[in-house]
PDB file of C-alpha atoms in Angstrom:
ATOM      1  CA  GLU A   7     133.627 301.039  64.170  1.00 84.00           C
ATOM      2  CA  PHE A   8     135.137 303.224  66.880  1.00 92.00           C
ATOM      3  CA  ILE A   9     132.966 304.968  69.448  1.00 90.00           C
ATOM      4  CA  THR A  10     133.940 307.163  72.387  1.00 94.00           C
ATOM      5  CA  ALA A  11     134.260 305.643  75.834  1.00 93.00           C
ATOM      6  CA  ARG A  12     131.448 307.993  76.855  1.00 94.00           C
ATOM      7  CA  ALA A  13     129.115 306.441  74.258  1.00 91.00           C
ATOM      8  CA  LEU A  14     130.069 303.001  75.534  1.00 87.00           C
ATOM      9  CA  PHE A  15     129.382 304.114  79.104  1.00 88.00           C
ATOM     10  CA  GLU A  16     125.896 305.309  78.115  1.00 86.00           C
ATOM     11  CA  LYS A  17     125.275 302.024  76.320  1.00 81.00           C
ATOM     12  CA  ARG A  18     126.359 300.009  79.349  1.00 81.00           C
ATOM     13  CA  LYS A  19     124.041 302.053  81.585  1.00 80.00           C
ATOM     14  CA  ASN A  20     121.138 300.443  79.738  1.00 83.00           C
ATOM     15  CA  LEU A  21     122.437 296.927  80.307  1.00 91.00           C
ATOM     16  CA  GLU A  22     119.859 294.409  81.437  1.00 96.00           C
ATOM     17  CA  TYR A  23     120.310 291.921  84.256  1.00 98.00           C
ATOM     18  CA  ILE A  24     118.537 288.793  85.420  1.00 99.00           C
ATOM     19  CA  SER A  25     118.142 288.728  89.185  1.00 99.00           C
ATOM     20  CA  THR A  26     119.369 285.526  90.844  1.00 99.00           C
ATOM     21  CA  GLY A  27     116.490 285.857  93.320  1.00 98.00           C
ATOM     22  CA  VAL A  28     119.088 286.218  96.089  1.00 98.00           C
ATOM     23  CA  ARG A  29     119.882 289.740  97.251  1.00 98.00           C
ATOM     24  CA  SER A  30     123.425 288.883  98.367  1.00 97.00           C
ATOM     25  CA  LEU A  31     124.269 287.275  95.000  1.00 98.00           C
ATOM     26  CA  ASP A  32     122.716 290.165  93.075  1.00 98.00           C
ATOM     27  CA  ASP A  33     124.851 292.568  95.130  1.00 95.00           C
ATOM     28  CA  LEU A  34     127.941 290.488  94.431  1.00 96.00           C
ATOM     29  CA  LEU A  35     127.176 290.734  90.698  1.00 95.00           C
ATOM     30  CA  GLU A  36     126.112 294.399  90.934  1.00 92.00           C
ATOM     31  CA  GLY A  37     122.622 293.788  89.628  1.00 94.00           C
ATOM     32  CA  GLY A  38     122.437 290.105  88.749  1.00 97.00           C
ATOM     33  CA  VAL A  39     123.495 288.078  85.723  1.00 98.00           C
ATOM     34  CA  GLU A  40     124.438 290.453  82.913  1.00 97.00           C
ATOM     35  CA  VAL A  41     123.081 290.007  79.397  1.00 97.00           C
ATOM     36  CA  GLY A  42     125.604 289.972  76.554  1.00 96.00           C
ATOM     37  CA  SER A  43     128.123 288.147  78.765  1.00 96.00           C
ATOM     38  CA  ILE A  44     129.087 284.675  79.945  1.00 98.00           C
ATOM     39  CA  THR A  45     128.850 284.099  83.690  1.00 98.00           C
ATOM     40  CA  GLU A  46     130.624 280.987  84.965  1.00 98.00           C
ATOM     41  CA  LEU A  47     129.707 279.169  88.179  1.00 98.00           C
ATOM     42  CA  ILE A  48     132.612 277.099  89.500  1.00 97.00           C
ATOM     43  CA  GLY A  49     132.520 274.603  92.326  1.00 96.00           C
ATOM     44  CA  GLU A  50     132.660 271.078  93.632  1.00 93.00           C
ATOM     45  CA  PHE A  51     129.691 268.735  93.558  1.00 91.00           C
ATOM     46  CA  GLY A  52     126.980 270.055  95.887  1.00 93.00           C
ATOM     47  CA  ALA A  53     128.267 273.643  95.965  1.00 96.00           C
ATOM     48  CA  GLY A  54     125.022 274.966  94.470  1.00 97.00           C
ATOM     49  CA  LYS A  55     125.864 275.483  90.770  1.00 98.00           C
ATOM     50  CA  THR A  56     122.924 273.509  89.377  1.00 98.00           C
ATOM     51  CA  GLN A  57     120.562 274.989  91.982  1.00 98.00           C
ATOM     52  CA  ILE A  58     121.409 278.514  90.820  1.00 99.00           C
ATOM     53  CA  CYS A  59     120.903 277.425  87.187  1.00 99.00           C
ATOM     54  CA  HIS A  60     117.428 276.085  87.995  1.00 99.00           C
ATOM     55  CA  GLN A  61     116.553 279.297  89.799  1.00 99.00           C
ATOM     56  CA  LEU A  62     117.788 281.537  86.952  1.00 99.00           C
ATOM     57  CA  ALA A  63     115.676 279.538  84.478  1.00 99.00           C
ATOM     58  CA  VAL A  64     112.664 280.597  86.563  1.00 99.00           C
ATOM     59  CA  MET A  65     113.811 284.164  87.363  1.00 99.00           C
ATOM     60  CA  VAL A  66     114.258 285.144  83.693  1.00 99.00           C
ATOM     61  CA  GLN A  67     110.517 284.560  83.234  1.00 99.00           C
ATOM     62  CA  LEU A  68     109.490 287.184  85.788  1.00 98.00           C
ATOM     63  CA  PRO A  69     108.514 290.696  84.684  1.00 98.00           C
ATOM     64  CA  LYS A  70     111.288 293.298  84.686  1.00 97.00           C
ATOM     65  CA  GLU A  71     110.081 294.970  87.872  1.00 97.00           C
ATOM     66  CA  LYS A  72     110.590 291.652  89.671  1.00 98.00           C
ATOM     67  CA  GLY A  73     114.089 291.120  88.310  1.00 98.00           C
ATOM     68  CA  GLY A  74     113.309 289.052  85.216  1.00 99.00           C
ATOM     69  CA  LEU A  75     113.218 289.774  81.490  1.00 98.00           C
ATOM     70  CA  ASN A  76     109.741 288.430  80.783  1.00 98.00           C
ATOM     71  CA  ALA A  77     111.399 285.776  78.654  1.00 98.00           C
ATOM     72  CA  ARG A  78     112.260 282.102  78.323  1.00 99.00           C
ATOM     73  CA  ALA A  79     115.356 280.022  79.049  1.00 99.00           C
ATOM     74  CA  LEU A  80     117.200 277.425  76.995  1.00 99.00           C
ATOM     75  CA  TYR A  81     118.788 274.738  79.173  1.00 99.00           C
ATOM     76  CA  ILE A  82     121.514 272.374  77.918  1.00 99.00           C
ATOM     77  CA  ASP A  83     122.117 269.603  80.462  1.00 99.00           C
ATOM     78  CA  THR A  84     125.301 267.548  80.035  1.00 98.00           C
ATOM     79  CA  GLU A  85     125.207 265.585  83.302  1.00 97.00           C
ATOM     80  CA  GLY A  86     121.530 264.649  83.585  1.00 98.00           C
ATOM     81  CA  THR A  87     121.003 266.826  86.663  1.00 98.00           C
ATOM     82  CA  PHE A  88     118.046 268.945  85.475  1.00 98.00           C
ATOM     83  CA  ARG A  89     114.938 268.334  87.614  1.00 99.00           C
ATOM     84  CA  PRO A  90     111.515 269.664  86.503  1.00 99.00           C
ATOM     85  CA  GLU A  91     110.281 268.992  90.068  1.00 98.00           C
ATOM     86  CA  ARG A  92     112.780 271.558  91.336  1.00 99.00           C
ATOM     87  CA  ILE A  93     111.529 274.127  88.806  1.00 99.00           C
ATOM     88  CA  ILE A  94     107.991 273.600  90.155  1.00 99.00           C
ATOM     89  CA  GLN A  95     109.152 274.259  93.756  1.00 99.00           C
ATOM     90  CA  ILE A  96     111.057 277.415  92.797  1.00 99.00           C
ATOM     91  CA  ALA A  97     108.217 278.703  90.584  1.00 99.00           C
ATOM     92  CA  ARG A  98     105.712 278.326  93.437  1.00 98.00           C
ATOM     93  CA  ALA A  99     108.040 280.225  95.763  1.00 98.00           C
ATOM     94  CA  LYS A 100     108.202 283.042  93.186  1.00 97.00           C
ATOM     95  CA  GLN A 101     104.397 283.073  92.721  1.00 97.00           C
ATOM     96  CA  LEU A 102     104.649 281.777  89.156  1.00 98.00           C
ATOM     97  CA  ASP A 103     102.318 279.203  87.642  1.00 98.00           C
ATOM     98  CA  PRO A 104     104.477 276.021  87.747  1.00 98.00           C
ATOM     99  CA  GLU A 105     103.014 274.686  84.478  1.00 98.00           C
ATOM    100  CA  LYS A 106     103.856 277.926  82.699  1.00 98.00           C
ATOM    101  CA  ALA A 107     107.313 277.978  84.247  1.00 99.00           C
ATOM    102  CA  LEU A 108     108.058 274.516  82.816  1.00 99.00           C
ATOM    103  CA  GLU A 109     106.616 275.545  79.451  1.00 99.00           C
ATOM    104  CA  ASN A 110     109.051 278.478  79.312  1.00 99.00           C
ATOM    105  CA  ILE A 111     112.186 276.345  79.642  1.00 99.00           C
ATOM    106  CA  ILE A 112     113.415 274.738  76.419  1.00 98.00           C
ATOM    107  CA  TYR A 113     115.452 271.707  77.479  1.00 98.00           C
ATOM    108  CA  ALA A 114     117.989 269.439  75.777  1.00 98.00           C
ATOM    109  CA  ARG A 115     120.290 266.740  77.094  1.00 98.00           C
ATOM    110  CA  ALA A 116     123.748 266.765  75.449  1.00 98.00           C
ATOM    111  CA  TYR A 117     125.338 263.327  75.141  1.00 98.00           C
ATOM    112  CA  ASN A 118     128.846 264.266  73.982  1.00 98.00           C
ATOM    113  CA  SER A 119     130.864 267.373  73.122  1.00 98.00           C
ATOM    114  CA  ASP A 120     129.929 267.322  69.406  1.00 98.00           C
ATOM    115  CA  HIS A 121     126.261 267.031  70.312  1.00 98.00           C
ATOM    116  CA  GLN A 122     126.671 269.871  72.822  1.00 99.00           C
ATOM    117  CA  MET A 123     128.131 272.167  70.139  1.00 98.00           C
ATOM    118  CA  LEU A 124     125.432 271.143  67.680  1.00 98.00           C
ATOM    119  CA  LEU A 125     122.737 272.056  70.210  1.00 98.00           C
ATOM    120  CA  VAL A 126     124.261 275.523  70.634  1.00 98.00           C
ATOM    121  CA  ASP A 127     124.217 275.932  66.841  1.00 96.00           C
ATOM    122  CA  GLU A 128     120.590 274.846  66.735  1.00 96.00           C
ATOM    123  CA  ALA A 129     119.737 277.250  69.550  1.00 97.00           C
ATOM    124  CA  LYS A 130     119.595 280.107  67.015  1.00 95.00           C
ATOM    125  CA  LYS A 131     116.251 279.049  65.606  1.00 92.00           C
ATOM    126  CA  TYR A 132     114.711 278.851  69.081  1.00 95.00           C
ATOM    127  CA  ILE A 133     116.160 282.177  70.155  1.00 96.00           C
ATOM    128  CA  GLU A 134     114.703 283.925  67.124  1.00 90.00           C
ATOM    129  CA  SER A 135     111.208 282.496  67.505  1.00 95.00           C
ATOM    130  CA  GLN A 136     110.787 281.810  71.231  1.00 95.00           C
ATOM    131  CA  ASN A 137     111.930 284.933  73.110  1.00 96.00           C
ATOM    132  CA  ILE A 138     114.963 283.234  74.718  1.00 98.00           C
ATOM    133  CA  ARG A 139     117.063 285.604  76.855  1.00 98.00           C
ATOM    134  CA  LEU A 140     119.044 283.062  78.890  1.00 99.00           C
ATOM    135  CA  ILE A 141     121.137 280.067  77.826  1.00 99.00           C
ATOM    136  CA  ILE A 142     122.372 277.681  80.512  1.00 99.00           C
ATOM    137  CA  VAL A 143     125.014 274.994  79.909  1.00 99.00           C
ATOM    138  CA  ASP A 144     125.384 272.746  82.975  1.00 98.00           C
ATOM    139  CA  SER A 145     128.198 271.679  82.929  1.00 96.00           C
ATOM    140  CA  LEU A 146     130.148 273.190  80.062  1.00 97.00           C
ATOM    141  CA  ILE A 147     133.247 271.064  80.477  1.00 95.00           C
ATOM    142  CA  ASN A 148     131.997 267.617  81.488  1.00 95.00           C
ATOM    143  CA  HIS A 149     132.100 265.924  78.048  1.00 98.00           C
ATOM    144  CA  PHE A 150     135.313 267.666  76.983  1.00 96.00           C
ATOM    145  CA  ARG A 151     137.144 266.318  80.026  1.00 93.00           C
ATOM    146  CA  ALA A 152     135.799 262.796  79.558  1.00 95.00           C
ATOM    147  CA  GLU A 153     136.556 262.596  75.819  1.00 96.00           C
ATOM    148  CA  TYR A 154     140.030 264.158  75.856  1.00 94.00           C
ATOM    149  CA  PRO A 155     141.878 262.658  78.825  1.00 90.00           C
ATOM    150  CA  GLY A 156     145.601 263.089  79.420  1.00 88.00           C
ATOM    151  CA  ARG A 157     148.149 265.690  78.393  1.00 89.00           C
ATOM    152  CA  GLU A 158     148.486 264.355  74.854  1.00 93.00           C
ATOM    153  CA  ASN A 159     144.874 265.364  74.103  1.00 94.00           C
ATOM    154  CA  LEU A 160     144.988 268.698  75.878  1.00 92.00           C
ATOM    155  CA  ALA A 161     145.734 270.900  72.848  1.00 94.00           C
ATOM    156  CA  SER A 162     142.902 269.510  70.729  1.00 95.00           C
ATOM    157  CA  ARG A 163     140.502 269.642  73.675  1.00 94.00           C
ATOM    158  CA  GLN A 164     141.342 273.285  74.375  1.00 95.00           C
ATOM    159  CA  GLN A 165     140.910 274.260  70.708  1.00 96.00           C
ATOM    160  CA  LYS A 166     137.485 272.676  70.629  1.00 97.00           C
ATOM    161  CA  LEU A 167     136.515 274.212  73.966  1.00 97.00           C
ATOM    162  CA  ASN A 168     137.606 277.592  72.620  1.00 97.00           C
ATOM    163  CA  ARG A 169     135.317 277.171  69.591  1.00 97.00           C
ATOM    164  CA  HIS A 170     132.443 276.242  71.883  1.00 98.00           C
ATOM    165  CA  ILE A 171     132.910 279.290  74.135  1.00 98.00           C
ATOM    166  CA  SER A 172     133.157 281.515  71.034  1.00 97.00           C
ATOM    167  CA  GLN A 173     129.819 280.090  69.839  1.00 98.00           C
ATOM    168  CA  LEU A 174     128.240 281.084  73.151  1.00 98.00           C
ATOM    169  CA  HIS A 175     129.801 284.574  73.076  1.00 97.00           C
ATOM    170  CA  ARG A 176     128.408 285.134  69.600  1.00 96.00           C
ATOM    171  CA  LEU A 177     124.893 284.222  70.707  1.00 97.00           C
ATOM    172  CA  ALA A 178     125.183 286.427  73.810  1.00 96.00           C
ATOM    173  CA  SER A 179     126.156 289.527  71.868  1.00 93.00           C
ATOM    174  CA  LEU A 180     124.115 288.879  68.721  1.00 94.00           C
ATOM    175  CA  TYR A 181     120.843 288.265  70.553  1.00 95.00           C
ATOM    176  CA  ASN A 182     121.528 290.323  73.690  1.00 94.00           C
ATOM    177  CA  LEU A 183     121.025 287.390  76.034  1.00 98.00           C
ATOM    178  CA  ALA A 184     122.742 286.068  79.134  1.00 98.00           C
ATOM    179  CA  VAL A 185     124.807 282.879  79.086  1.00 99.00           C
ATOM    180  CA  VAL A 186     125.442 280.968  82.316  1.00 99.00           C
ATOM    181  CA  VAL A 187     127.774 277.970  82.351  1.00 99.00           C
ATOM    182  CA  THR A 188     128.977 275.730  85.158  1.00 98.00           C
ATOM    183  CA  ASN A 189     132.469 274.379  85.593  1.00 97.00           C
ATOM    184  CA  GLN A 190     134.040 271.702  87.737  1.00 92.00           C
ATOM    185  CA  VAL A 191     137.119 272.001  89.922  1.00 89.00           C
ATOM    186  CA  MET A 192     140.259 269.900  89.815  1.00 89.00           C
ATOM    187  CA  SER A 193     143.164 269.469  92.189  1.00 83.00           C
ATOM    188  CA  SER A 194     146.202 271.563  91.485  1.00 75.00           C
ATOM    189  CA  PRO A 195     149.274 269.673  92.739  1.00 71.00           C
ATOM    190  CA  ASP A 196     151.641 272.598  92.149  1.00 69.00           C
ATOM    191  CA  ILE A 197     150.016 274.863  94.754  1.00 62.00           C
ATOM    192  CA  PHE A 198     151.723 274.888  98.160  1.00 64.00           C
ATOM    193  CA  PHE A 199     149.511 277.454  99.872  1.00 65.00           C
ATOM    194  CA  GLY A 200     145.970 278.742  99.422  1.00 67.00           C
ATOM    195  CA  ASN A 201     143.261 276.749  97.672  1.00 71.00           C
ATOM    196  CA  PRO A 202     144.504 273.348  96.402  1.00 73.00           C
ATOM    197  CA  MET A 203     141.657 273.267  93.855  1.00 85.00           C
ATOM    198  CA  LYS A 204     141.419 275.188  90.602  1.00 90.00           C
ATOM    199  CA  PRO A 205     138.735 275.532  87.915  1.00 90.00           C
ATOM    200  CA  ALA A 206     138.912 272.990  85.086  1.00 92.00           C
ATOM    201  CA  GLY A 207     139.444 274.173  81.520  1.00 92.00           C
ATOM    202  CA  GLY A 208     142.646 276.151  82.003  1.00 88.00           C
ATOM    203  CA  ASN A 209     143.226 279.499  80.301  1.00 89.00           C
ATOM    204  CA  ILE A 210     140.499 278.955  77.713  1.00 91.00           C
ATOM    205  CA  MET A 211     137.834 278.967  80.410  1.00 93.00           C
ATOM    206  CA  ALA A 212     139.592 281.705  82.394  1.00 90.00           C
ATOM    207  CA  HIS A 213     139.730 284.079  79.425  1.00 89.00           C
ATOM    208  CA  GLY A 214     136.517 282.921  77.776  1.00 92.00           C
ATOM    209  CA  CYS A 215     134.085 283.683  80.581  1.00 94.00           C
ATOM    210  CA  THR A 216     133.364 287.312  81.471  1.00 92.00           C
ATOM    211  CA  TYR A 217     132.466 286.777  85.131  1.00 94.00           C
ATOM    212  CA  ARG A 218     133.634 283.844  87.262  1.00 95.00           C
ATOM    213  CA  ILE A 219     131.996 282.922  90.549  1.00 96.00           C
ATOM    214  CA  TRP A 220     133.508 280.319  92.839  1.00 96.00           C
ATOM    215  CA  LEU A 221     130.941 278.507  95.002  1.00 97.00           C
ATOM    216  CA  ARG A 222     131.761 276.432  98.043  1.00 96.00           C
ATOM    217  CA  LYS A 223     130.037 274.772 100.970  1.00 95.00           C
ATOM    218  CA  ALA A 224     130.415 276.317 104.415  1.00 94.00           C
ATOM    219  CA  LYS A 225     129.253 275.392 107.921  1.00 91.00           C
ATOM    220  CA  GLU A 226     125.588 274.753 108.789  1.00 88.00           C
ATOM    221  CA  GLY A 227     124.581 274.138 105.193  1.00 87.00           C
ATOM    222  CA  LYS A 228     125.563 277.645 104.119  1.00 96.00           C
ATOM    223  CA  ARG A 229     127.151 278.315 100.748  1.00 98.00           C
ATOM    224  CA  ILE A 230     129.723 280.966  99.912  1.00 98.00           C
ATOM    225  CA  ALA A 231     129.996 282.706  96.535  1.00 98.00           C
ATOM    226  CA  ARG A 232     133.148 284.591  95.618  1.00 96.00           C
ATOM    227  CA  ILE A 233     133.892 286.570  92.470  1.00 94.00           C
ATOM    228  CA  ILE A 234     137.335 285.506  91.276  1.00 90.00           C
ATOM    229  CA  ASP A 235     137.637 287.100  87.853  1.00 76.00           C
ATOM    230  CA  SER A 236     135.774 290.114  86.684  1.00 76.00           C
ATOM    231  CA  PRO A 237     136.517 293.180  84.601  1.00 76.00           C
ATOM    232  CA  LYS A 238     134.324 295.327  86.872  1.00 79.00           C
ATOM    233  CA  HIS A 239     133.817 293.778  90.324  1.00 76.00           C
ATOM    234  CA  ALA A 240     136.110 293.884  93.324  1.00 77.00           C
ATOM    235  CA  GLU A 241     136.931 290.464  94.766  1.00 82.00           C
ATOM    236  CA  LYS A 242     134.484 289.810  97.574  1.00 88.00           C
ATOM    237  CA  GLU A 243     132.361 286.991  98.895  1.00 94.00           C
ATOM    238  CA  VAL A 244     128.810 286.563 100.157  1.00 98.00           C
ATOM    239  CA  ALA A 245     126.815 283.800 101.843  1.00 98.00           C
ATOM    240  CA  PHE A 246     123.555 282.225 100.688  1.00 98.00           C
ATOM    241  CA  ALA A 247     121.445 279.161 101.466  1.00 98.00           C
ATOM    242  CA  ILE A 248     119.666 276.429  99.523  1.00 97.00           C
ATOM    243  CA  THR A 249     116.175 275.632 100.810  1.00 97.00           C
ATOM    244  CA  GLU A 250     113.000 273.997  99.551  1.00 96.00           C
ATOM    245  CA  ASP A 251     112.042 277.330  97.980  1.00 97.00           C
ATOM    246  CA  GLY A 252     115.279 277.489  95.992  1.00 98.00           C
ATOM    247  CA  VAL A 253     118.408 279.553  96.494  1.00 98.00           C
ATOM    248  CA  THR A 254     117.818 282.156  99.213  1.00 98.00           C
ATOM    249  CA  ASP A 255     119.423 284.808 101.374  1.00 97.00           C
ATOM    250  CA  ILE A 256     120.498 283.766 104.844  1.00 94.00           C
TER     251      ILE A 256
END
């Protein structure tokens, strides 16, 4: 059905966000991680992608006045990097009962791309019964890259990846929840100036994710986050830190 742009504007005014727990990142995202959308965190190993995922899985549990949605998170881990111990540290820093915080994260390890897609299909029954408002897939592309190496497999990999991202979009809009995925970087031999790295997943990832944030390490243990693709944000970058308490402002 058609609606006026004004009606859409009013609807978007009531959008909900999950705070990242970091003021600079929330400012970068104009409020935090938006529900109904896919937010992609891109970066090399150690850039802070998984740390932000852990923190969001805690933040979503907070009451609305503290930046959360009073809800639970569903966490699909494809690389075996989820650490309950880290959740406990972050929960304590946010004055949450660590036991409760762990209880409110529904976790699954995905062992290949088919399994990963199956888990997203199965997520529906949890979402409906368990008050899930955040789905995390860390990393989205890991299994796809490993199982479909080389140019000859690229077309079939991209088709499958496209189906997977569509699955996630459907859940985001159907259940009004936020989806956060992480992506790896790869070298781009055809670039002669600027950043020699580019996000993996090609156009499918570029067009499939609503907001894309590039994370990188900087001096003195700082991290930099930059919005590289967004229908509403200007390109800018902010700094943040990773401490024992989680992801923090500098």
